[in-house]
Short mmCIF file of C-alpha atoms and ligand atoms in Angstrom, two decimals:
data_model
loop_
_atom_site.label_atom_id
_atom_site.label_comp_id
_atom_site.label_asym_id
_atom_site.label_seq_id
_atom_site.Cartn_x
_atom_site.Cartn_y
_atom_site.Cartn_z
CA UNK K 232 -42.00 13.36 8.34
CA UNK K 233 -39.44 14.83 6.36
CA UNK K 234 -37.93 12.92 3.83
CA UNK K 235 -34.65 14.49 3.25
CA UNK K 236 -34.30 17.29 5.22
CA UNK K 237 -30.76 18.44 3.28
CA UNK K 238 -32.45 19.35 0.59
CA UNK K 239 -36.13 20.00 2.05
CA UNK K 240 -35.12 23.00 4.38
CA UNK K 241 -31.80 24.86 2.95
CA UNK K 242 -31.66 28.64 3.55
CA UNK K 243 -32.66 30.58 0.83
CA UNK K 244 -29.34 31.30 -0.06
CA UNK K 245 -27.91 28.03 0.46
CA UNK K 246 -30.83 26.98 -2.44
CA UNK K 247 -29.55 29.40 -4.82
CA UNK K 248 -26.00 28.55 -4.55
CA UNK K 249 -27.03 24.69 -5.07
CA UNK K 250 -29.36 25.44 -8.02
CA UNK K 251 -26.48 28.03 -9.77
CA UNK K 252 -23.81 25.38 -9.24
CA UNK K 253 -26.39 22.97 -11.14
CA UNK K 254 -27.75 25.33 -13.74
CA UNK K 255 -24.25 25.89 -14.92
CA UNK K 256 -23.44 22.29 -14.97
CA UNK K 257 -26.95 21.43 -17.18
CA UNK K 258 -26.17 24.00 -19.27
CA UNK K 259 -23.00 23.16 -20.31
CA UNK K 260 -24.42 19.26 -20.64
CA UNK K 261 -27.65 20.62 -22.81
CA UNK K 262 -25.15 23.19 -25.06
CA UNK K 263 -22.86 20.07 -26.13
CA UNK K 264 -25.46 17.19 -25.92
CA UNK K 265 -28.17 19.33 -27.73
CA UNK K 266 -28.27 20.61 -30.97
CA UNK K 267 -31.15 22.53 -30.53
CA UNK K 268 -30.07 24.29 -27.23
CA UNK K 269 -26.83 24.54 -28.78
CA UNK K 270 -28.23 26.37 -31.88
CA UNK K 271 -30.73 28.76 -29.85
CA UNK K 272 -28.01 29.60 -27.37
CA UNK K 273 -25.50 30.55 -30.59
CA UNK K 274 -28.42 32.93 -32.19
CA UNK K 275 -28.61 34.09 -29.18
CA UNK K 276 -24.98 35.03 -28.82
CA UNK K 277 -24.97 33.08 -25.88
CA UNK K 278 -22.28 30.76 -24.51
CA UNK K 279 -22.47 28.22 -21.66
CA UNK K 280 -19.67 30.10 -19.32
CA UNK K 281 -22.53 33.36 -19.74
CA UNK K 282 -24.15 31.19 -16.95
CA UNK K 283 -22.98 31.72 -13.64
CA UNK K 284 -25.72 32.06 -10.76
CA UNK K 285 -29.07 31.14 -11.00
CA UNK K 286 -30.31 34.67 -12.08
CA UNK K 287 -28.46 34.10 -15.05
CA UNK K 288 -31.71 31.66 -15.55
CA UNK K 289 -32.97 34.52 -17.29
CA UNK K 290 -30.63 35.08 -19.98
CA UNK K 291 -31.20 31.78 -21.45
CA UNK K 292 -34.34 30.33 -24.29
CA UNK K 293 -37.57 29.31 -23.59
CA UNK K 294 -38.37 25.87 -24.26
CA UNK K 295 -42.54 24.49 -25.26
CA UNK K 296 -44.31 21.90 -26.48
CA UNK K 297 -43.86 22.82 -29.85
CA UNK K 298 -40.17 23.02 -29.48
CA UNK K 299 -40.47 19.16 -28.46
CA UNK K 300 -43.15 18.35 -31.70
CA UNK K 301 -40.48 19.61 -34.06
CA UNK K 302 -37.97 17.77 -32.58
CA UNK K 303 -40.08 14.29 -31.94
CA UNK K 304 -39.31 11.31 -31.25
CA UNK K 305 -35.81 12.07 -29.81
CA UNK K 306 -34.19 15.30 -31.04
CA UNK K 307 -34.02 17.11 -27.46
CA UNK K 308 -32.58 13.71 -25.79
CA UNK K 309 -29.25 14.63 -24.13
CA UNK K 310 -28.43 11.33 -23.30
CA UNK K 311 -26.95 8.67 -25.96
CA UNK K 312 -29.62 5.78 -26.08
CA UNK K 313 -27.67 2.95 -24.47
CA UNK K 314 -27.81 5.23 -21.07
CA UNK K 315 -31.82 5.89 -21.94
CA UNK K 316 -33.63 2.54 -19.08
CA UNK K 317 -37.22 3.79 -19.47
CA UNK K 318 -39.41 6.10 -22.03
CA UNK K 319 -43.00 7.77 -21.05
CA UNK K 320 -45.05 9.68 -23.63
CA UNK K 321 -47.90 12.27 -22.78
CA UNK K 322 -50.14 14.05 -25.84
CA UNK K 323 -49.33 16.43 -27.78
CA UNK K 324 -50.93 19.31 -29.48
CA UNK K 325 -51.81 16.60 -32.30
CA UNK K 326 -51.28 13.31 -33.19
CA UNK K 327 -47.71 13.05 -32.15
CA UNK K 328 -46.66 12.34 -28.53
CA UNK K 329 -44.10 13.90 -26.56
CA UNK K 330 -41.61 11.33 -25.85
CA UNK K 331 -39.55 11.53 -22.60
CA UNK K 332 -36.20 9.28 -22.17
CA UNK K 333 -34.96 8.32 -18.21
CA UNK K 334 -31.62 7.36 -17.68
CA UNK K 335 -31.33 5.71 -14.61
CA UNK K 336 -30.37 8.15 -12.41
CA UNK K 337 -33.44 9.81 -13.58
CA UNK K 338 -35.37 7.38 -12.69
CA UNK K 339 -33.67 7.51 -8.90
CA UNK K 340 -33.81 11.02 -8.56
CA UNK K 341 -37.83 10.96 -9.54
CA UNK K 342 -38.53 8.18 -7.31
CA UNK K 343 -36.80 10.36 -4.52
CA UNK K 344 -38.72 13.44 -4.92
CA UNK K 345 -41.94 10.74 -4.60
CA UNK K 346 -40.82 9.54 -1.92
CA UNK K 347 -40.38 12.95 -0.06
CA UNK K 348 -44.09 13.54 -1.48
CA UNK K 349 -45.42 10.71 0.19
CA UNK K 350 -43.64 11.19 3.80
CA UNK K 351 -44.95 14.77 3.72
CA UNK K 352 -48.03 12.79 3.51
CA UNK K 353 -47.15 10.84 6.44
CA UNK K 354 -47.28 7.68 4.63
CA UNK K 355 -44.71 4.88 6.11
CA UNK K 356 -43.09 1.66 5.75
CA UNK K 357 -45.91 0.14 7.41
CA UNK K 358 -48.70 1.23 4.93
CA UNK K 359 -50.04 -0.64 2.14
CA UNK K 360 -50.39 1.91 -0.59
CA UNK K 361 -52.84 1.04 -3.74
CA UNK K 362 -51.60 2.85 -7.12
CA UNK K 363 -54.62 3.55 -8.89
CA UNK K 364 -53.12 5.73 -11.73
CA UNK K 365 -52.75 4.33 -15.19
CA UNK K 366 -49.55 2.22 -15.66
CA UNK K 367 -48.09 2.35 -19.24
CA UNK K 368 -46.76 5.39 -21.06
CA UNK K 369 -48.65 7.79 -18.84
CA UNK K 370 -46.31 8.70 -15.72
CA UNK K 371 -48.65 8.72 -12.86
CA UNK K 372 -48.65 4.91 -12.38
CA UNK K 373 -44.91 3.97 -12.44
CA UNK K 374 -44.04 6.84 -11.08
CA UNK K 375 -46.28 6.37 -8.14
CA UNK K 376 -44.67 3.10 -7.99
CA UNK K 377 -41.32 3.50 -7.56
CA UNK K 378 -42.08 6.47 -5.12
CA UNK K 379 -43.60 3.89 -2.92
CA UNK K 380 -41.07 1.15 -3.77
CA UNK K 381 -38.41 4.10 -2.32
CA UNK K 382 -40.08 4.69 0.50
CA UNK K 383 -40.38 1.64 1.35
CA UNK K 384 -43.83 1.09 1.97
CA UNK K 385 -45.71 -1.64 0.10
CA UNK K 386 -46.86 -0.81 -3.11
CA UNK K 387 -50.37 -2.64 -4.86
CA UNK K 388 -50.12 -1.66 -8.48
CA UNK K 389 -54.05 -1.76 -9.05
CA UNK K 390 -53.50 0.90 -11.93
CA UNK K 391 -56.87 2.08 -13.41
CA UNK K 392 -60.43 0.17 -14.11
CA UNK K 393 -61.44 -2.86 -12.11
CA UNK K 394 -62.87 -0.46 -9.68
CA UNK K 395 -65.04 -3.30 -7.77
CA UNK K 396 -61.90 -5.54 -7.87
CA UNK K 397 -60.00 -2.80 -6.23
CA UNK K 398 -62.67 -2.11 -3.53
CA UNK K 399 -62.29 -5.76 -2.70
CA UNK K 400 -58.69 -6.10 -2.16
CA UNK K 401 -59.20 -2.36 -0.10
CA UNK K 402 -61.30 -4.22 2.40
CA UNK K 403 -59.47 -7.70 1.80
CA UNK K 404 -55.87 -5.95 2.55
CA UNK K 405 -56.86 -3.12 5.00
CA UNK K 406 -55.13 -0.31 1.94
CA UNK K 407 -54.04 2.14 4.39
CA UNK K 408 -53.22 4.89 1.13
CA UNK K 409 -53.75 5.61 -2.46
CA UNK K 410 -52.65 7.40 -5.37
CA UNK K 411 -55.17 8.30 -7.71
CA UNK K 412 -57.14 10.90 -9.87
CA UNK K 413 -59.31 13.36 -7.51
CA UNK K 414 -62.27 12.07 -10.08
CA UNK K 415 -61.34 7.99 -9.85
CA UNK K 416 -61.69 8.89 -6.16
CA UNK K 417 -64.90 10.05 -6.09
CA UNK K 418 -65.67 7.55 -8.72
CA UNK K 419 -64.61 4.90 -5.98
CA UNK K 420 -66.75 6.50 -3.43
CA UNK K 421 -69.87 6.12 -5.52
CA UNK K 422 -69.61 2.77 -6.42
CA UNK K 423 -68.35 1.76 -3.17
CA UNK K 424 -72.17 2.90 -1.96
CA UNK K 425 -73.23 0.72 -4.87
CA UNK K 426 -71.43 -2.53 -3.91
CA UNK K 427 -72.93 -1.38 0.18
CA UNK K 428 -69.38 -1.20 1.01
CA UNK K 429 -69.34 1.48 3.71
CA UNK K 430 -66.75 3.81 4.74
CA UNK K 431 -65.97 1.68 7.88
CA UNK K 432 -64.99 -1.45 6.24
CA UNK K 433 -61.72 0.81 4.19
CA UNK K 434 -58.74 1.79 6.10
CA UNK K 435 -57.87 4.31 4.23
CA UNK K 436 -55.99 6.85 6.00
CA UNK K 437 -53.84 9.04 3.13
CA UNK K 438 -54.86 9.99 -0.53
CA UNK K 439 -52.02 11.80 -3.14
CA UNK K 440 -54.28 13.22 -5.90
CA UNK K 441 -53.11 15.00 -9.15
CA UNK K 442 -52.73 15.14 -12.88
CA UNK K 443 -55.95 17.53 -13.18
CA UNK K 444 -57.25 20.49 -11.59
CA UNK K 445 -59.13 20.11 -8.48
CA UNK K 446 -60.61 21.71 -5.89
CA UNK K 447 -61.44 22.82 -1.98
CA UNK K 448 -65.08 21.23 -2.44
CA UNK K 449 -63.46 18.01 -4.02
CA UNK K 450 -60.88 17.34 -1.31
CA UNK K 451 -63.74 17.89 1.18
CA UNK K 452 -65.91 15.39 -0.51
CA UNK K 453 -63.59 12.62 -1.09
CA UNK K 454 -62.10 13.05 2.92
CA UNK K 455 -65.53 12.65 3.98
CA UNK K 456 -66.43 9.72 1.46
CA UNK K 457 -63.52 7.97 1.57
CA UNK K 458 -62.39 8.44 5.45
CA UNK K 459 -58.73 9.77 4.66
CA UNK K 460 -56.84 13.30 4.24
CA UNK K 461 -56.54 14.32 0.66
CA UNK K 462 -53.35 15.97 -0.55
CA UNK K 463 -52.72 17.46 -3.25
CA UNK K 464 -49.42 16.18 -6.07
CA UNK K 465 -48.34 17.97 -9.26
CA UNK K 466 -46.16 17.19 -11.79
CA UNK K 467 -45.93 16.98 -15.53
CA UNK K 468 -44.50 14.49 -17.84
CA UNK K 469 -41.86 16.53 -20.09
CA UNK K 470 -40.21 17.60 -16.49
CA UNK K 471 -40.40 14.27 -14.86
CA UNK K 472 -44.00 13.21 -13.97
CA UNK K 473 -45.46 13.27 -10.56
CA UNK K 474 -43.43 14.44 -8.06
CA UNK K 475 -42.60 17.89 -9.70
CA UNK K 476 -44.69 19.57 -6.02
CA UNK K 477 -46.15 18.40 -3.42
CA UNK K 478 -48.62 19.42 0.03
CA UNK K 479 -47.24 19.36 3.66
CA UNK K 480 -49.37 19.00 6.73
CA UNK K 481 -50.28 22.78 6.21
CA UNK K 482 -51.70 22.44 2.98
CA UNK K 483 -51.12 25.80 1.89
CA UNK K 484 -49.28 25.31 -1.47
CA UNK K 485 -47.27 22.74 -2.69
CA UNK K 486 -43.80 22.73 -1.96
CA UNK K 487 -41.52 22.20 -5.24
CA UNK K 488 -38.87 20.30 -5.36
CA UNK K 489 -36.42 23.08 -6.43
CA UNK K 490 -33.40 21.47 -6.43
CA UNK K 491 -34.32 19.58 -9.13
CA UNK K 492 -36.63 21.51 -11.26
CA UNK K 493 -36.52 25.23 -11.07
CA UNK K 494 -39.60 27.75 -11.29
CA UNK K 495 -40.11 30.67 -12.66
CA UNK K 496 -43.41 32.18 -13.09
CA UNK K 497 -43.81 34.56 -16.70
CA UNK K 498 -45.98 36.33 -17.88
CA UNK K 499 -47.79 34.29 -20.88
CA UNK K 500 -48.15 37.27 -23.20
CA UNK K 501 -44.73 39.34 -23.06
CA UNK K 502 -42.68 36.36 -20.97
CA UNK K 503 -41.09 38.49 -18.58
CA UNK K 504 -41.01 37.22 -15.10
CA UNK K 505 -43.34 37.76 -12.57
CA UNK K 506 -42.35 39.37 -8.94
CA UNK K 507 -42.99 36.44 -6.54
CA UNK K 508 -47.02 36.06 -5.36
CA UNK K 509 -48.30 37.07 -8.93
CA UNK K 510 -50.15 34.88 -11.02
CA UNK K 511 -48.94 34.23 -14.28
CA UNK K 512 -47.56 30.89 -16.62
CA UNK K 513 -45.47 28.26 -14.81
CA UNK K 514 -41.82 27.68 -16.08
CA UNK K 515 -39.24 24.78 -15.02
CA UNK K 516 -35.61 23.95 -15.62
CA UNK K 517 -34.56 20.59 -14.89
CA UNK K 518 -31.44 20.69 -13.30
CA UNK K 519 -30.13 17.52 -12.42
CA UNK K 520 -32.06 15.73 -15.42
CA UNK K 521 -29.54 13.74 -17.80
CA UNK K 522 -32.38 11.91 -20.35
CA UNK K 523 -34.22 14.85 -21.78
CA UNK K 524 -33.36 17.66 -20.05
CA UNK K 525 -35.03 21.04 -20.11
CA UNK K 526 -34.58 24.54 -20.41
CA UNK K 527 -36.97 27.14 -19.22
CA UNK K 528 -40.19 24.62 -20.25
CA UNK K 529 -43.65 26.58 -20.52
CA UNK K 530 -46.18 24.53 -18.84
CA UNK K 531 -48.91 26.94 -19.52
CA UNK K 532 -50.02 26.11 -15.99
CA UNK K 533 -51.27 29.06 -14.36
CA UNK K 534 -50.22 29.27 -10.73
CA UNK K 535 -48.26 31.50 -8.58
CA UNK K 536 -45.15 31.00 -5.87
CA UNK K 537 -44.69 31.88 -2.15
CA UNK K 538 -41.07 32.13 -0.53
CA UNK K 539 -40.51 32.04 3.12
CA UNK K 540 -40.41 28.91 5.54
CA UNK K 541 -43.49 27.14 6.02
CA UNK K 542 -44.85 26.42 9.30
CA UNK K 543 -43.99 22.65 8.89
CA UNK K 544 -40.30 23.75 8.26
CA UNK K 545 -39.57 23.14 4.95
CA UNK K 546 -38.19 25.88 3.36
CA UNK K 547 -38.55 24.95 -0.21
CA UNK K 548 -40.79 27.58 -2.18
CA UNK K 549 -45.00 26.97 -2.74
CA UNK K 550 -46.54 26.96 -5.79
CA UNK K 551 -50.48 27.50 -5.70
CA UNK K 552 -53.06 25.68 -6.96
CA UNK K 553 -53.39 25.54 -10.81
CA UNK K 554 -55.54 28.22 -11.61
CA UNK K 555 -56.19 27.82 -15.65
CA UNK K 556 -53.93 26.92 -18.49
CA UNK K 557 -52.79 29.34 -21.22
CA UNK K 558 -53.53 27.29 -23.80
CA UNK K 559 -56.66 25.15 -24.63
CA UNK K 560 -55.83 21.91 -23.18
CA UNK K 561 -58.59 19.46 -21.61
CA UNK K 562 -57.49 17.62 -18.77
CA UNK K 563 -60.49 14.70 -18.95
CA UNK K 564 -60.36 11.70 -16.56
CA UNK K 565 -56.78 12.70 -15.88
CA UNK K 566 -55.74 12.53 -19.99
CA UNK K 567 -54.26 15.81 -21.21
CA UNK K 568 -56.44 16.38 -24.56
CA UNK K 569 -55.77 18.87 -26.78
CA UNK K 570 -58.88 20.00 -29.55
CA UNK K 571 -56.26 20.28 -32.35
CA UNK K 572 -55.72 16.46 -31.69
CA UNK K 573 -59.55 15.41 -32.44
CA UNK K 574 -59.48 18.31 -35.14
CA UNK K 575 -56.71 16.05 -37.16
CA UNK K 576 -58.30 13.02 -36.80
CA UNK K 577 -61.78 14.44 -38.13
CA UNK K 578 -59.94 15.94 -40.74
CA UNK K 579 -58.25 12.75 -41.40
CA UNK K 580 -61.12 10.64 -42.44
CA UNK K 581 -62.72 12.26 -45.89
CA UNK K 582 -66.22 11.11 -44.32
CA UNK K 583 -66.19 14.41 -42.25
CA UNK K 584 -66.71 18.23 -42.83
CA UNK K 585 -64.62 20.13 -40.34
CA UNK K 586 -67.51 21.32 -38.69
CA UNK K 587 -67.53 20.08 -35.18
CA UNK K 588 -67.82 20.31 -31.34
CA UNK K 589 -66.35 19.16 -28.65
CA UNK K 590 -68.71 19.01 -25.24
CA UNK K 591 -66.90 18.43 -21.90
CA UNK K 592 -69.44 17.33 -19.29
CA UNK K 593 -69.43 15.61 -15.77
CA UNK K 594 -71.61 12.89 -15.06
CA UNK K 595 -71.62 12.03 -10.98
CA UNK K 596 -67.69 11.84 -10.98
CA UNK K 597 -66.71 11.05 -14.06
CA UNK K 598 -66.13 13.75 -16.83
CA UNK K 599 -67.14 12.75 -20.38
CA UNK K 600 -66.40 13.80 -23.73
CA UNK K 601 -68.43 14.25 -26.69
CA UNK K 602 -67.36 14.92 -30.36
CA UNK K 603 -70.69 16.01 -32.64
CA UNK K 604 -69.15 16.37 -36.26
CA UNK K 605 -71.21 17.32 -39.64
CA UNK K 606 -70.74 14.55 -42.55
CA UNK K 607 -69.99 15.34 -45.80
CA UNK K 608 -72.90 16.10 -48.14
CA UNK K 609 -72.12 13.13 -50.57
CA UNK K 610 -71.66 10.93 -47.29
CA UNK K 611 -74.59 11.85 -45.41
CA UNK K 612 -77.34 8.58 -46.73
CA UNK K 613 -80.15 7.29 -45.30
CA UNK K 614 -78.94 3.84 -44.48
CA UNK K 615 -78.89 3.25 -40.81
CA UNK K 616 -75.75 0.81 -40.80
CA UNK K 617 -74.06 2.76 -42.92
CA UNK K 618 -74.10 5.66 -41.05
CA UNK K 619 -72.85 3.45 -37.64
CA UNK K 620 -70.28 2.23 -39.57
CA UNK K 621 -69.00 6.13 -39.94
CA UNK K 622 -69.42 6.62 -36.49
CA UNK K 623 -67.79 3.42 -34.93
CA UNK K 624 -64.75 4.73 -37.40
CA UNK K 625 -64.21 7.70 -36.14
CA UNK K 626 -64.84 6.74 -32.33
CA UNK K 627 -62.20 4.05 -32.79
CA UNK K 628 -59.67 6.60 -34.42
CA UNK K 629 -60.33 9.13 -31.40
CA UNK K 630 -59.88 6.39 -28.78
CA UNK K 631 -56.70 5.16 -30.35
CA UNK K 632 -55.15 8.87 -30.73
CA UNK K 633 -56.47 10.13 -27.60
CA UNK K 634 -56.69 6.85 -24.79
CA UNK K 635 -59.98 7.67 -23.76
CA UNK K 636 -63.28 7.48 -25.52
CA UNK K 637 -65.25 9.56 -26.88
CA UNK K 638 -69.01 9.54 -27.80
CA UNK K 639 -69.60 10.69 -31.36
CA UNK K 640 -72.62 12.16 -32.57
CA UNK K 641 -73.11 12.38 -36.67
CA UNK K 642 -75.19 15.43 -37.86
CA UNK K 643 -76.09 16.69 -41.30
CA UNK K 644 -74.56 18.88 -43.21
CA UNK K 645 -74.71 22.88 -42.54
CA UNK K 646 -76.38 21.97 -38.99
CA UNK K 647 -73.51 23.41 -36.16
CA UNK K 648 -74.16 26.89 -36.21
CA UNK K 649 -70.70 28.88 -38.62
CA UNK K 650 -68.72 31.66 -36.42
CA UNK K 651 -67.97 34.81 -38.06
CA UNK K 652 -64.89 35.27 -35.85
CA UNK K 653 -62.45 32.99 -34.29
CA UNK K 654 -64.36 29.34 -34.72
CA UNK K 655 -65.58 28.08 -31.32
CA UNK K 656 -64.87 24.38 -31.28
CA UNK K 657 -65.71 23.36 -27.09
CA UNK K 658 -67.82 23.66 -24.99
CA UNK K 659 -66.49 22.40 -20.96
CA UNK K 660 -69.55 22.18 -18.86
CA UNK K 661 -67.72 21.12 -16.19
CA UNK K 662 -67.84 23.37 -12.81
CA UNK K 663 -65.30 22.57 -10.68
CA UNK K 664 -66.36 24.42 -7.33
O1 DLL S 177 -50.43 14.35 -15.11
C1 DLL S 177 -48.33 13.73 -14.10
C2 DLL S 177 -49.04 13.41 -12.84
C3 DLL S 177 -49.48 12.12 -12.61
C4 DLL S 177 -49.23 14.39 -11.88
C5 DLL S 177 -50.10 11.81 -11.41
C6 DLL S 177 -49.84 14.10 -10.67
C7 DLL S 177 -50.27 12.82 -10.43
P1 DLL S 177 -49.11 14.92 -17.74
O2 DLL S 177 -50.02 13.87 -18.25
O3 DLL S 177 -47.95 15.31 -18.56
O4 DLL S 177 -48.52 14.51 -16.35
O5 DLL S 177 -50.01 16.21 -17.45
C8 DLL S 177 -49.44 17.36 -16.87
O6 DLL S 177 -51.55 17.90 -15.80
O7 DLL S 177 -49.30 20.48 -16.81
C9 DLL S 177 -51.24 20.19 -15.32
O8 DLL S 177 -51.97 20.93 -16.31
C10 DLL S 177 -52.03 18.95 -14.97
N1 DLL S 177 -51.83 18.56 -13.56
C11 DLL S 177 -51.00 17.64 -13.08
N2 DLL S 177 -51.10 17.58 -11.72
C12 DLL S 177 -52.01 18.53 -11.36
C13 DLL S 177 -52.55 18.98 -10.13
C14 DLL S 177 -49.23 14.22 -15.20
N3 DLL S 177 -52.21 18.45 -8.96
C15 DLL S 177 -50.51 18.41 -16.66
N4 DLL S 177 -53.45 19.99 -10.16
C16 DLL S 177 -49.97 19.61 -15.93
C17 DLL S 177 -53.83 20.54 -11.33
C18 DLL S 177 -52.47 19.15 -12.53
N5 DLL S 177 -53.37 20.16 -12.52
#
C-alpha cells in the first residue's frame, strides 16, 4: 500500500518545484535562526534570496559531523528550546555526542515518513508489530514506535535484550512484524533453535531492518529462518533517524523520502556532485525540519541514486545499498563507533601507552569488539589483581563512552608491532557476503 500517495508519486517536476519552494523557506529559517549558517553563508557572499530553485542547492555550505562537534550540545538548534519536545544523541567522532532537538512537528513529520516505510512493507492496522531496536537516545526504537503508533498498527516496544522473553511473547501474541537489527535477527533465529522454538510456532510475516550495512545473503538467511520478507530501512540520526529511505515490493533501492530530506550524491574527495547512477558520498538537506535543521549534511555513506518511476509506482528517487563509508566508522551490533572514540578514552587513563588495536569479529550473528592496548612500563607488575583491576577500568570507561562492550586484552610494553607510515589501529574481520 501506499501511504501517501501526494507525496509518494509526484512528477519529477512537480518534486522539484515542492522541494525549491521548501529549500528557500529552510534557508531563510537556518540564515536567521543559525549563527553558524548565517556566518558560512556571509563568507560566502551568500544571501538567503540567492536561493531560488532547488539547483540553487548547490550554491550553498556543506555541513559534517565536525561542524556539529564544534557546535555541541546545541549551537546548530534552529528552534528556541521551549518549542524543542524530544532530544536523541548518536556518537561522535569522540567522546562527545551529537545531540539532535525535535520540535513537535518533527516528531509528526518523522513518524509519517515511518509510517509510509512500513505500508510499503505491507504492514497494517491489523498487525502486531514487535520493536526490537534500542529505546533511549538511540533513534531506532522510538522512532520505530511512533511509526507504528501512526500507522496504526499495534506497537510491542520489546526494545533490545531479553531475547528469550521476546521469543515468548512472539509465540504468546502471534507478532505478525518486527523492527530490528539484520544481526538481532539472526541472533533471534539462533536462539530460537536453542529454546526448540521452530519457525512454525512465529507468525512473523514482515521484518524492517537497518542502522548497519547488510546484505543479499543476510536477507536470504533471516527470510528463511525467521519465515517473513526482509526489507531493507535507512536513516541516520542528525537527519531524523529511521525513516530517511525505505524498500517497496520491488526491492530494488530504497525510495527516499525527498520531500523531506534532499540527496545529493558528491564526490568525497573534490565534493562536486555526481551525475545520477554514480557512486560517490551521500548528502541530505532537511527541508521541512524546524529542531536542528540541516544543510547539505555529509553522511559519508557511500551509495548511489536512480530516477525514474518504479514499477510499484512511486516515483520518489532510489538510493542503493550502502556500499562503504568515507570515513572509519564501525557500525557494531547496530552502534556507530568511531576508533578516535576508544583512542581518547585509552589515552585518558595514564595506565595506558597509546599502542593499541581494535579487532572487529563476528561470532554466529553477533559482531564483537576487542580493544588489545600495551600498559605503561611503570604499570605493567606482576600482580594478577592488579592487573584486572586495569582492565575492568578501562572496559567500564569503553562501555560507558561507547554503549556496548568491549573485551580488553592488556599486553606488555613494546609488544603491538610500530607502523612506519600511517598507524593501523583495526582490524574488521567481519565478511559481510
Ligand atoms: O542507525 C538510524 C536507524 C535506526 C536506521 C534503525 C535504520 C533503522 P545512527 O545511529 O545515526 O542512526 O546511524 C546512522 O547507520 O549513516 C549508516 O552508516 C548506517 N545505517 C543506517 N541504516 C542503514 C542501512 C541509525 N539500512 C548510520 N544500511 C548511517 C546500511 C545503515 N547502513
Amino acid at each position: 500500500m501506499i501511504w501517501n500517495p501526494n507525496k509518494e508519486c509526484m512528477s519529477r517536476d512537480e518534486m522539484s518545484a515542492l522541494q525549491g519552494k521548501r529549500l528557500r523557506k529552510i534557508v531563510s529559517y537556518v540564515y536567521h535562526n543559525v549563527p553558524f549558517y548565517r556566518n558560512k553563508m556571509q563568507e560566502m557572499d551568500l544571501r538567503p534570496d540567492d536561493i531560488n530553485t532547488i539547483e540553487d542547492i548547490r550554491k550553498l555550505p556543506f555541513t559534517t559531523k565536525q561542524d556539529l562537534r564544534d557546535n555541541y550540545p546545541f549551537g546548530l538548534q534552529a528552534a528556541p528550546s521551549s518549542e524543542i519536545v524530544r532530544i536523541h544523541a548518536s556518537s561522535g567522532t569522540t567522546g562527545k555526542p551529537t545531540i539532535v532537538g525535535y520540535t513537535r512537528k518533527d516528531i509528526g513529520v518523522w513518524s509519517e515518513v515511518f509510517a509510509r516505510c512500513l505500508a510499503s512493507y505491507g504492514v497494517t492496522r491489523d498487525d502486531l508489530f514487535s520493536v526490537a531496536y534500542g529505546y533511549g537516545l538511540f533513534t531506532g526504537g522510538l522512532g520505530a514506535h511512533y511509526g507504528v503508533e501512526t500507522l496504526g498498527a499495534t506497537v510491542i516496544p520489546t526494545s533490545t535484550g531479553n531475547t528469550e522473553k521476546h521469543i515468548r511473547l512472539l509465540t504468546d501474541l502471534g507478532i505478525t512484524g518486527i523492527a530490528c537489527t539484520p544481526s538481532y535477527a539472526l541472533y533471534l533465529a539462533e536462539t530460537m533453535d536453542k529454546m526448540g522454538v521452530q519457525r512454525q510456532n512465529i507468525k512473523l510475516k514482515v521484518g524492517a531492518f537497518g542502522a548497519e550495512p547488510w546484505t543479499e545473503n543476510m536477507r536470504a538467511e533471516i527470510e528463511e529462518r525467521l519465515g517473513l520478507k526482509a526489507y531493507n530501512i535507512y536513516g541516520l540520526s542528525e537527519i531524523t533517524g529511521p525513516g530517511v529511505s525505505y524498500e517497496c515490493e520491488c526491492q530494488n533501492g530504497s525510495h527516499i523520502n525527498e520531500d523531506h530530506y534532499y540527496p545529493e550524491i558528491i564526490d568525497p574527495e573534490t565534493l562536486e556532485p555526481l551525475e545520477p547512477g554514480k557512486e560517490g558520498e551521500l548528502v541530505f538537506t532537511t527541508l521541512t525540519k524546524e529542531g536542528m535543521p540541516l544543510l547539505r549534511y555529509r553522511t559519508k555513506d557511500l551509495t548511489s541514486l536512480t530516477y525514474g518511476q518504479c514499477s510499484c509506482g512511486r516515483t520518489n528517487v532510489r538510493m542503493g545499498r550502502i556500499m562503504g563509508r568515507s570515513d572509519d566508522m564501525l557500525i557494531i551490533r547496530g552502534i556507530n563507533v568511531f576508533p578516535s572514540q576508544i583512542e581518547s578514552v585509552i589515552l585518558s587513563l595514564e595506565e595506558f601507552a597509546p599502542q593499541y588495536m581494535i579487532i572487529v569479529d563476528r561470532q554466529g550473528s553477533l559482531d564483537t569488539i576487542k580493544v588489545q592496548v600495551e600498559l605503561r612500563p611503570e604499570y605493567f607488575v606482576d600482580d594478577y589483581p592488579a592487573m584486572e583491576r586495569k582492565k575492568k577500568l578501562l572496559s567500564d570507561k569503553l562501555r560507558s563512552v561507547l554503549s556496548i562492550s568491549a573485551q580488553v586484552e592488556l599486553l606488555p610494553p613494546g609488544s603491538i608491532e610500530r607502523s612506519q607510515g600511517k598507524g593501523k589501529h583495526v582490524i574488521d574481520n567481519r565478511k559481510l557476503q
